[in-house]
Amino acid sequence: MTHDTVVTAASTFLTANARLLDQHRFRLLTGVGDPQAALSALAGYRNADGGYGHGLEPDLRSPESQPAAALHAFEVMAELAPVTTTQAEQLCDWLLTVTLPDGGLPFALPVTHPESCAPFWVQADPATSSLQITAVVALHAHRVAAHDRAVAAHPWLARATEFCVSAVRRLREQRRTPHAIELAFAVRFADALSGRHPETARELLDVLGTFVPADGTVHVQGGAAEEHMRPLDFAPLPGPARALLSPEAVEADLQRLRSGQADDGGWTVDFVSYSPAAALEWRGYTTVNALRILTAHGG
């Protein structure tokens, strides 16, 4: 299929099935979007404290603000570039209020409504910092910081960055093999850091590269049988992290992604969802991300 055919089929799927936010993300990707409309859709998940909840992370449907929802909010804000929003700085302000003394974020804060939430969110320790969640929130914040000076200069981003850098360095000292998702997010954090801190990024990628096989495929411990982190999970777009992977592995994963579009025009996921709503929302979210990667690679 041509790229135009792929996009048309995806558009049909998203119109019929995706949440409004992902429909706006798709329009931004295809050059016909309205940044203010996308921000309005994102604001539906926003709380008065400046954070986000209400199922913005599909498997965490509780209303209170959560670090996991912050990553999705920053992701949208990065896609708005060069448009900025004061909501990004306010999100940093909220994150600073829930940052732990060592500079990291907890995997999740106490969940007030556990119904239909994944157990790993509900059971998380709010008093322990998580490299996994801090790295993924920070990497998307760095993407926003590339065009938003308020985020770039915010003390929360500096603290989170310092925590992640120190945590990755300790992996070498501790000889601890990170969880597959933690590893993928740490690699992407280092890649995002390369624009403003190239030497630190290279150091972190040297450390993390010892855990990434050349084929870029790592099974997700505790996940579904076929759930893996794959090359495009470690390096979805061209950048320094690609040096950790063989070109053949990247091309094979691009072919896998191209062939993964279902008959209804959307993409599926290989992990378990914890509610019917989450299962469908993940498909919309994943479809937009798949198109973003394919578009960046020429379709």
Short mmCIF file of C-alpha atoms in Angstrom, two decimals:
data_model
loop_
_atom_site.label_atom_id
_atom_site.label_comp_id
_atom_site.label_asym_id
_atom_site.label_seq_id
_atom_site.Cartn_x
_atom_site.Cartn_y
_atom_site.Cartn_z
CA MET A 1 0.00 0.00 0.00
CA THR A 2 1.07 3.57 -0.57
CA HIS A 3 1.57 5.88 2.41
CA ASP A 4 -1.53 7.86 1.38
CA THR A 5 -3.58 4.66 1.47
CA VAL A 6 -2.23 3.80 4.89
CA VAL A 7 -3.08 7.26 6.21
CA THR A 8 -6.58 7.19 4.72
CA ALA A 9 -7.32 3.82 6.31
CA ALA A 10 -5.96 5.04 9.65
CA SER A 11 -8.10 8.17 9.42
CA THR A 12 -11.21 6.03 8.98
CA PHE A 13 -10.28 3.94 12.02
CA LEU A 14 -9.53 6.96 14.19
CA THR A 15 -12.75 8.77 13.25
CA ALA A 16 -14.79 5.71 14.15
CA ASN A 17 -12.94 4.56 17.25
CA ALA A 18 -10.37 6.94 18.76
CA ARG A 19 -10.82 9.42 21.56
CA LEU A 20 -11.07 13.04 20.45
CA LEU A 21 -7.56 13.82 21.69
CA ASP A 22 -5.97 11.25 19.38
CA GLN A 23 -8.07 12.45 16.47
CA HIS A 24 -6.60 15.92 17.02
CA ARG A 25 -3.10 14.47 17.32
CA PHE A 26 -3.64 12.77 13.96
CA ARG A 27 -4.73 16.05 12.39
CA LEU A 28 -1.63 17.79 13.73
CA LEU A 29 0.52 15.02 12.29
CA THR A 30 -1.07 15.33 8.86
CA GLY A 31 -0.75 19.11 8.81
CA VAL A 32 -4.42 20.05 9.04
CA GLY A 33 -4.76 20.25 12.82
CA ASP A 34 -5.70 23.14 15.08
CA PRO A 35 -3.30 23.40 18.05
CA GLN A 36 -5.90 25.16 20.17
CA ALA A 37 -8.44 22.42 19.50
CA ALA A 38 -5.88 19.81 20.53
CA LEU A 39 -5.19 21.77 23.73
CA SER A 40 -8.91 21.96 24.43
CA ALA A 41 -9.18 18.18 24.10
CA LEU A 42 -6.19 17.74 26.40
CA ALA A 43 -7.71 20.15 28.94
CA GLY A 44 -10.55 17.70 29.50
CA TYR A 45 -8.08 15.54 31.43
CA ARG A 46 -6.62 18.45 33.43
CA ASN A 47 -7.11 19.04 37.15
CA ALA A 48 -7.13 22.30 39.08
CA ASP A 49 -3.68 21.49 40.51
CA GLY A 50 -2.13 21.70 37.03
CA GLY A 51 -1.68 17.96 36.64
CA TYR A 52 -3.60 15.47 34.53
CA GLY A 53 -5.64 12.32 35.24
CA HIS A 54 -9.09 11.01 34.31
CA GLY A 55 -7.75 8.17 32.16
CA LEU A 56 -5.31 10.17 30.04
CA GLU A 57 -3.14 7.12 30.75
CA PRO A 58 -5.73 4.59 29.52
CA ASP A 59 -5.06 1.91 32.14
CA LEU A 60 -5.11 4.45 34.99
CA ARG A 61 -8.68 5.73 34.89
CA SER A 62 -8.74 7.36 38.31
CA PRO A 63 -9.35 11.14 38.23
CA GLU A 64 -6.45 12.45 40.34
CA SER A 65 -3.30 13.87 38.76
CA GLN A 66 -0.65 11.24 38.12
CA PRO A 67 2.92 11.19 36.75
CA ALA A 68 1.84 8.72 34.06
CA ALA A 69 -0.73 11.19 32.77
CA ALA A 70 1.92 13.92 32.73
CA LEU A 71 3.93 12.00 30.14
CA HIS A 72 0.94 11.91 27.80
CA ALA A 73 0.25 15.60 28.34
CA PHE A 74 3.85 16.54 27.53
CA GLU A 75 3.70 14.28 24.49
CA VAL A 76 0.80 16.30 23.09
CA MET A 77 2.49 19.59 23.99
CA ALA A 78 5.61 18.49 22.09
CA GLU A 79 3.48 17.74 19.05
CA LEU A 80 2.15 21.32 19.12
CA ALA A 81 5.59 22.80 18.34
CA PRO A 82 6.28 25.64 17.76
CA VAL A 83 3.07 26.56 19.62
CA THR A 84 3.54 26.84 23.39
CA THR A 85 1.06 26.78 26.25
CA THR A 86 1.23 28.00 29.84
CA GLN A 87 -0.20 24.61 30.79
CA ALA A 88 3.25 23.09 30.21
CA GLU A 89 4.91 25.29 32.83
CA GLN A 90 1.99 24.70 35.19
CA LEU A 91 2.42 20.95 34.73
CA CYS A 92 6.07 21.34 35.71
CA ASP A 93 4.93 23.27 38.78
CA TRP A 94 2.66 20.37 39.78
CA LEU A 95 5.37 17.78 39.15
CA LEU A 96 7.66 19.68 41.47
CA THR A 97 5.10 19.27 44.27
CA VAL A 98 5.11 15.46 43.93
CA THR A 99 8.83 15.00 43.30
CA LEU A 100 10.53 12.96 46.01
CA PRO A 101 13.60 14.19 47.91
CA ASP A 102 16.04 12.41 45.56
CA GLY A 103 14.56 14.23 42.55
CA GLY A 104 12.61 11.30 41.13
CA LEU A 105 8.90 10.75 40.63
CA PRO A 106 7.00 7.87 42.19
CA PHE A 107 5.70 5.29 39.73
CA ALA A 108 2.21 6.35 40.81
CA LEU A 109 0.55 8.39 43.52
CA PRO A 110 -2.24 6.83 45.62
CA VAL A 111 -5.10 5.82 43.33
CA THR A 112 -8.42 7.10 44.61
CA HIS A 113 -10.63 5.05 42.26
CA PRO A 114 -8.94 1.72 41.47
CA GLU A 115 -11.80 0.40 39.35
CA SER A 116 -10.54 -0.76 35.93
CA CYS A 117 -7.01 0.43 36.71
CA ALA A 118 -4.02 -1.79 36.07
CA PRO A 119 -2.83 -3.37 39.33
CA PHE A 120 0.72 -2.11 38.87
CA TRP A 121 -0.58 1.46 39.16
CA VAL A 122 -2.78 0.69 42.16
CA GLN A 123 -0.05 -1.21 44.01
CA ALA A 124 2.78 1.27 43.35
CA ASP A 125 4.76 2.67 46.27
CA PRO A 126 4.26 6.46 46.28
CA ALA A 127 7.32 6.95 48.49
CA THR A 128 9.85 5.35 46.12
CA SER A 129 11.30 7.05 43.05
CA SER A 130 10.98 5.25 39.71
CA LEU A 131 13.54 5.61 36.93
CA GLN A 132 10.97 4.20 34.51
CA ILE A 133 8.31 6.86 35.07
CA THR A 134 10.71 9.75 35.72
CA ALA A 135 12.63 9.03 32.52
CA VAL A 136 9.57 8.88 30.28
CA VAL A 137 8.00 12.02 31.77
CA ALA A 138 11.33 13.87 31.51
CA LEU A 139 12.04 12.76 27.94
CA HIS A 140 8.76 14.22 26.72
CA ALA A 141 9.36 17.35 28.80
CA HIS A 142 12.72 17.75 27.05
CA ARG A 143 10.90 17.52 23.72
CA VAL A 144 8.67 20.39 24.88
CA ALA A 145 11.69 22.28 26.21
CA ALA A 146 13.16 22.34 22.71
CA HIS A 147 10.64 25.05 21.82
CA ASP A 148 9.34 26.24 25.22
CA ARG A 149 11.80 28.28 27.30
CA ALA A 150 9.66 28.12 30.41
CA VAL A 151 9.90 24.34 30.50
CA ALA A 152 13.59 24.35 29.58
CA ALA A 153 14.37 26.61 32.54
CA HIS A 154 12.03 24.98 35.04
CA PRO A 155 13.65 23.61 38.23
CA TRP A 156 11.56 20.44 38.06
CA LEU A 157 13.11 19.43 34.73
CA ALA A 158 16.59 20.04 36.09
CA ARG A 159 15.88 17.88 39.17
CA ALA A 160 14.28 15.09 37.16
CA THR A 161 17.15 15.11 34.67
CA GLU A 162 19.73 14.90 37.43
CA PHE A 163 17.85 11.99 39.03
CA CYS A 164 17.69 10.05 35.75
CA VAL A 165 21.36 10.66 34.93
CA SER A 166 22.42 9.46 38.38
CA ALA A 167 20.09 6.45 38.24
CA VAL A 168 21.48 5.32 34.88
CA ARG A 169 25.04 5.70 36.11
CA ARG A 170 24.18 3.53 39.11
CA LEU A 171 23.04 0.74 36.79
CA ARG A 172 26.67 0.20 35.84
CA GLU A 173 27.82 0.28 39.45
CA GLN A 174 25.05 -2.04 40.65
CA ARG A 175 25.27 -4.36 37.64
CA ARG A 176 21.50 -4.41 37.70
CA THR A 177 19.69 -5.41 34.54
CA PRO A 178 16.80 -2.95 34.16
CA HIS A 179 13.26 -3.99 33.33
CA ALA A 180 12.65 -3.90 29.58
CA ILE A 181 10.28 -0.92 29.72
CA GLU A 182 12.55 0.95 32.13
CA LEU A 183 15.45 0.29 29.76
CA ALA A 184 13.55 1.54 26.71
CA PHE A 185 12.47 4.73 28.45
CA ALA A 186 15.97 5.37 29.78
CA VAL A 187 17.41 4.99 26.27
CA ARG A 188 14.84 7.40 24.87
CA PHE A 189 15.55 9.83 27.72
CA ALA A 190 19.24 9.80 26.84
CA ASP A 191 18.38 10.34 23.19
CA ALA A 192 16.14 13.31 24.09
CA LEU A 193 18.94 14.73 26.24
CA SER A 194 21.37 14.77 23.32
CA GLY A 195 20.18 18.11 21.99
CA ARG A 196 21.07 20.14 25.09
CA HIS A 197 23.58 17.82 26.79
CA PRO A 198 25.31 15.72 24.10
CA GLU A 199 28.24 14.53 26.22
CA THR A 200 25.98 13.32 29.04
CA ALA A 201 23.72 11.64 26.50
CA ARG A 202 26.66 9.74 25.00
CA GLU A 203 27.77 8.61 28.45
CA LEU A 204 24.29 7.32 29.31
CA LEU A 205 23.92 5.55 25.99
CA ASP A 206 27.27 3.83 26.57
CA VAL A 207 25.94 2.50 29.88
CA LEU A 208 22.52 1.52 28.55
CA GLY A 209 23.94 -0.03 25.40
CA THR A 210 25.38 -2.88 27.44
CA PHE A 211 21.79 -4.02 28.12
CA VAL A 212 20.37 -3.58 24.61
CA PRO A 213 20.93 -6.51 22.22
CA ALA A 214 21.84 -5.63 18.65
CA ASP A 215 18.46 -6.86 17.43
CA GLY A 216 16.74 -4.52 19.90
CA THR A 217 14.26 -7.13 21.15
CA VAL A 218 13.79 -7.57 24.90
CA HIS A 219 10.92 -9.51 26.46
CA VAL A 220 8.86 -7.55 28.97
CA GLN A 221 9.21 -9.35 32.26
CA GLY A 222 5.79 -9.95 33.81
CA GLY A 223 4.00 -8.96 30.62
CA ALA A 224 2.12 -10.98 28.03
CA ALA A 225 3.90 -13.86 26.32
CA GLU A 226 4.43 -11.89 23.10
CA GLU A 227 5.06 -8.53 24.77
CA HIS A 228 8.47 -7.15 23.85
CA MET A 229 10.36 -3.91 23.65
CA ARG A 230 11.52 -3.73 20.04
CA PRO A 231 13.96 -1.51 18.12
CA LEU A 232 11.41 1.23 17.49
CA ASP A 233 10.55 1.27 21.21
CA PHE A 234 14.17 2.12 21.95
CA ALA A 235 14.66 4.54 19.07
CA PRO A 236 11.41 5.42 17.30
CA LEU A 237 13.01 8.26 15.34
CA PRO A 238 16.53 8.79 13.95
CA GLY A 239 18.92 9.98 16.64
CA PRO A 240 21.94 8.96 18.72
CA ALA A 241 20.13 5.97 20.23
CA ARG A 242 20.02 4.33 16.81
CA ALA A 243 23.73 3.56 17.24
CA LEU A 244 22.74 0.90 19.79
CA LEU A 245 20.88 -1.06 17.11
CA SER A 246 21.88 -2.70 13.88
CA PRO A 247 20.46 -1.04 10.73
CA GLU A 248 19.01 -4.42 9.77
CA ALA A 249 17.10 -4.60 13.07
CA VAL A 250 15.63 -1.14 12.58
CA GLU A 251 14.58 -1.88 9.01
CA ALA A 252 13.02 -5.19 10.04
CA ASP A 253 11.04 -3.44 12.75
CA LEU A 254 9.87 -0.80 10.30
CA GLN A 255 8.63 -3.61 8.06
CA ARG A 256 6.86 -5.17 11.04
CA LEU A 257 5.20 -1.83 11.78
CA ARG A 258 4.15 -1.32 8.16
CA SER A 259 2.57 -4.77 8.05
CA GLY A 260 0.87 -4.32 11.43
CA GLN A 261 -1.99 -2.15 10.23
CA ALA A 262 -5.19 -4.15 10.76
CA ASP A 263 -7.99 -4.47 8.24
CA ASP A 264 -9.96 -1.74 10.05
CA GLY A 265 -7.09 0.73 9.52
CA GLY A 266 -5.76 0.80 13.07
CA TRP A 267 -2.85 -0.78 14.88
CA THR A 268 -3.09 -3.13 17.86
CA VAL A 269 -0.90 -3.52 20.96
CA ASP A 270 0.81 -6.59 22.37
CA PHE A 271 0.07 -5.90 26.04
CA VAL A 272 -2.96 -6.54 28.24
CA SER A 273 -5.48 -3.73 28.78
CA TYR A 274 -7.54 -3.54 31.94
CA SER A 275 -10.87 -2.25 30.62
CA PRO A 276 -12.72 -2.28 27.28
CA ALA A 277 -12.31 1.51 27.09
CA ALA A 278 -8.56 1.27 27.63
CA ALA A 279 -8.19 -1.41 24.96
CA LEU A 280 -9.80 0.81 22.34
CA GLU A 281 -8.03 3.97 23.53
CA TRP A 282 -4.64 2.27 23.31
CA ARG A 283 -5.39 1.34 19.70
CA GLY A 284 -6.10 4.97 18.80
CA TYR A 285 -3.01 6.20 20.62
CA THR A 286 -0.84 3.50 19.05
CA THR A 287 -2.20 4.19 15.57
CA VAL A 288 -1.15 7.85 15.76
CA ASN A 289 2.30 6.89 17.03
CA ALA A 290 2.74 4.27 14.31
CA LEU A 291 1.88 6.84 11.66
CA ARG A 292 4.32 9.32 13.20
CA ILE A 293 7.15 6.81 12.96
CA LEU A 294 6.31 5.72 9.43
CA THR A 295 5.94 9.31 8.25
CA ALA A 296 9.38 10.14 9.67
CA HIS A 297 10.81 7.24 7.66
CA GLY A 298 9.15 8.16 4.39
CA GLY A 299 6.01 6.06 4.78
#
